[in-house]
Amino acid sequence: MAALTNTRRVRIEWGDCDPMGIVFYPCYLAMFDDSTHYLFERALGIAKPKIMQVYECAGFPLVDVRVRFIVPSRFGDDVDIESKVGEFRRSSFVVEHRLHKGDALAVECFETRVWIRRNPDDPAAMRSQPVPREVRERFEI
Amino acid sequence: MAALTNTRRVRIEWGDCDPMGIVFYPCYLAMFDDSTHYLFERALGIAKPKIMQVYECAGFPLVDVRVRFIVPSRFGDDVDIESKVGEFRRSSFVVEHRLHKGDALAVECFETRVWIRRNPDDPAAMRSQPVPREVRERFEI
Amino acid sequence: MAALTNTRRVRIEWGDCDPMGIVFYPCYLAMFDDSTHYLFERALGIAKPKIMQVYECAGFPLVDVRVRFIVPSRFGDDVDIESKVGEFRRSSFVVEHRLHKGDALAVECFETRVWIRRNPDDPAAMRSQPVPREVRERFEI
Amino acid sequence: MAALTNTRRVRIEWGDCDPMGIVFYPCYLAMFDDSTHYLFERALGIAKPKIMQVYECAGFPLVDVRVRFIVPSRFGDDVDIESKVGEFRRSSFVVEHRLHKGDALAVECFETRVWIRRNPDDPAAMRSQPVPREVRERFEI
C-alpha cells in the first residue's frame, strides 16, 4: 500500500521574505504546518476543526522537526508542497513535506508529531496516544 | 488624574523586516498587541494569564485599529514603545501606542478594544462588557 | 469608470489563531498586504517582482492603515477578501479590503500607501512619487 | 577553550500561541533566529547590521535545522534561551540553542548555517565561504 499524498501550490509572499529577499525560514515551517492540516483534511474528508471534534483530538503537536534548505525561494515564486505520512509509529507519526520550485527539490521537512486526545476533565492536559486505527487507514491508498 | 504609561524597548529583528529592509508592517501590530499586554500587567501587578483568571476575562480583542507610519525602522534598530489607555468608554477602551526611534515619533497606533468576560457555560461566546471599575482605576496615577 | 476589484478566498490557518481560537489580528494585516500584491498583479498582468522591475518601483509601503473588526474568524474558516483601489491621490493611494465570511462583512481595511521609486544611486532612499499614469489606468474597468 | 554562550530571557507572547494555548512552533524558530543574531552581536561587539558591513557578509542563512520539543510553553511564560556555536566546520557552522523553562530543558535546536559573502557585482548571488578566522576566534572564551 502507498501513502496518500497531498500537493498544494503556495505563493511566496512579500511578508514571508527577509532583507536578503529570501524566505525567512520560520515561514517555511508555518507553510508545512498548514500542509499537515491539508493532508489530514484530504485523508479524512472533513474540514480541520471537525477532525478535532469527531476524533476527540486536541491537536497533533510536534515533538521533533528536521528541515533541509537546499534552494532558496524569493518573493513571487510559486512553489509546490507535497506532503504524506511517512510512518505511523506506536506513539508518534512522521509527516514528510517536500517543497519543489519547478523541478528542483528546494526544502525537505520531517515532522514527528503526536496525537493528543482531548480531555474534557482537564483541557490543559496533553497526553498523547496512538493515532486511532480508523484515522491511520485513511492515509493509505 | 493622569494615565498610567508603560514604556518598553524593542529590538527590530531580522525576521521583522521585509525585502525593502524595513519592518513588515503587521509586525508592528504584533509589537503593539504585546505592549497592550505589558501595560495591563503593569497596571494590575500580575502576570498576563493571571489577569484573565482573576478578572474572569477571556481576552480584550480589537474592534478597530488605526496606525500611522511616519518613519521606517530597520533591522537592528532599538525603538521605544510608549503605551497608555487613552480613554475608557462605556463598552470599549482605546489603547494608544507611540513608537519612538530616538527622538522621532515613528509609528502611532490607536487600538479600540472590548473586554470579553469568560463564559464557562459557553467558551465560544464572546460577549463584551464594560471594563470592571477595579480594573479601570488601576490605569490612573 | 469603476474600480478593478480582485477577490480571493483565504483559509484561516491554525497558526493564524490565538489562544481564544480567533485570528490574531496582525495576521489579517498580512492577508491584506498579500491581497494588495494580488490586486496589483491582476491590474498590471505581471507577477509581483516584475512590477517592481518594469515600473522602477521599490515598493508601496503603508503610511496609514485603518481596520474595523466586525465578526471574528476561526481556524478552518474560508473567507473572501475583496480588494480595490478606492482612490488615487496626488502622492498616495488608498487600497480598500473587505473580508467576508459567508454573507457577513467581517473585517474592513483601508490602507493608505505611497509609491516608492527605486533609486539605484541610493538604494536606502525612500522617496515617494505619484503613481505613474500608466499604472493608475490599469485599475479602472 | 570553551564556546562563548549568550543567554537571554524571552517572554512567550499571546500572539506566539495557538488555539491549544501553546507556542505555535514556527515562533520558536523565529526566537532562535533572533538568538543567533544576539550571539553574534555579543561575540563581535557590534550591532547586527554593522557585522554585515564590517565583515562583508550578506547573511548566514540556514541549510539544516533540527528541533526537539520536549516541554510546551504557554502565554506569559518567561523562558531562557542559551545559545552558542557548537562547531565551526569547513564551510558551515552549527549554532545550538537550548530553551529552558525554569530548570527544565523545554526545546533544543541545532541550526546549521553558512556564511554568505556580500557580492557587490551580483547582489542576488549567494555563495557561501568559510567563516573568517577573525570572526571564529571571537566565539571562543
XYZ file of C-alpha atoms in Angstrom, chain C residues 57-119:
63
model
C 9.321 50.662 -8.126
C 10.981 49.817 -4.820
C 7.668 49.022 -3.155
C 4.458 50.675 -1.971
C 4.732 50.898 1.817
C 1.938 51.998 4.104
C 1.661 55.413 5.635
C -1.685 54.821 7.332
C -3.992 51.909 7.930
C -7.422 51.682 9.491
C -9.096 48.349 10.226
C -12.524 47.530 11.635
C -13.041 44.058 13.073
C -16.732 43.176 12.962
C -17.045 39.391 13.081
C -14.273 37.115 14.360
C -12.995 34.234 12.244
C -11.728 30.901 13.449
C -9.432 28.112 12.368
C -10.767 26.388 9.257
C -12.999 29.233 8.104
C -12.837 30.073 4.413
C -13.127 33.809 3.927
C -13.235 36.006 0.830
C -11.139 39.140 0.555
C -12.297 41.730 -1.977
C -9.733 44.411 -2.814
C -9.694 47.538 -4.936
C -8.004 50.921 -5.100
C -10.561 53.282 -3.645
C -8.719 56.439 -4.609
C -5.515 57.650 -6.249
C -4.446 60.862 -4.584
C -1.646 63.183 -5.624
C 1.060 61.367 -3.704
C -0.693 58.405 -2.141
C -3.439 55.909 -2.846
C -5.964 54.015 -0.770
C -6.468 50.269 -1.088
C -9.726 49.002 0.362
C -10.131 45.414 1.528
C -13.384 43.824 2.622
C -13.184 40.383 4.166
C -16.440 38.446 4.032
C -17.318 35.351 5.989
C -20.218 33.952 4.059
C -22.526 36.926 3.543
C -21.258 38.895 6.526
C -18.721 41.692 6.273
C -16.232 40.509 8.883
C -13.250 42.861 8.540
C -12.811 46.110 6.644
C -9.407 47.677 5.958
C -8.263 50.940 4.411
C -4.576 51.077 3.549
C -3.034 54.384 2.537
C 0.143 53.673 0.601
C 2.804 55.575 -1.249
C 4.638 54.573 -4.395
C 8.408 54.450 -3.906
C 10.632 54.825 -6.915
C 13.752 52.700 -6.960
C 16.868 54.823 -6.672
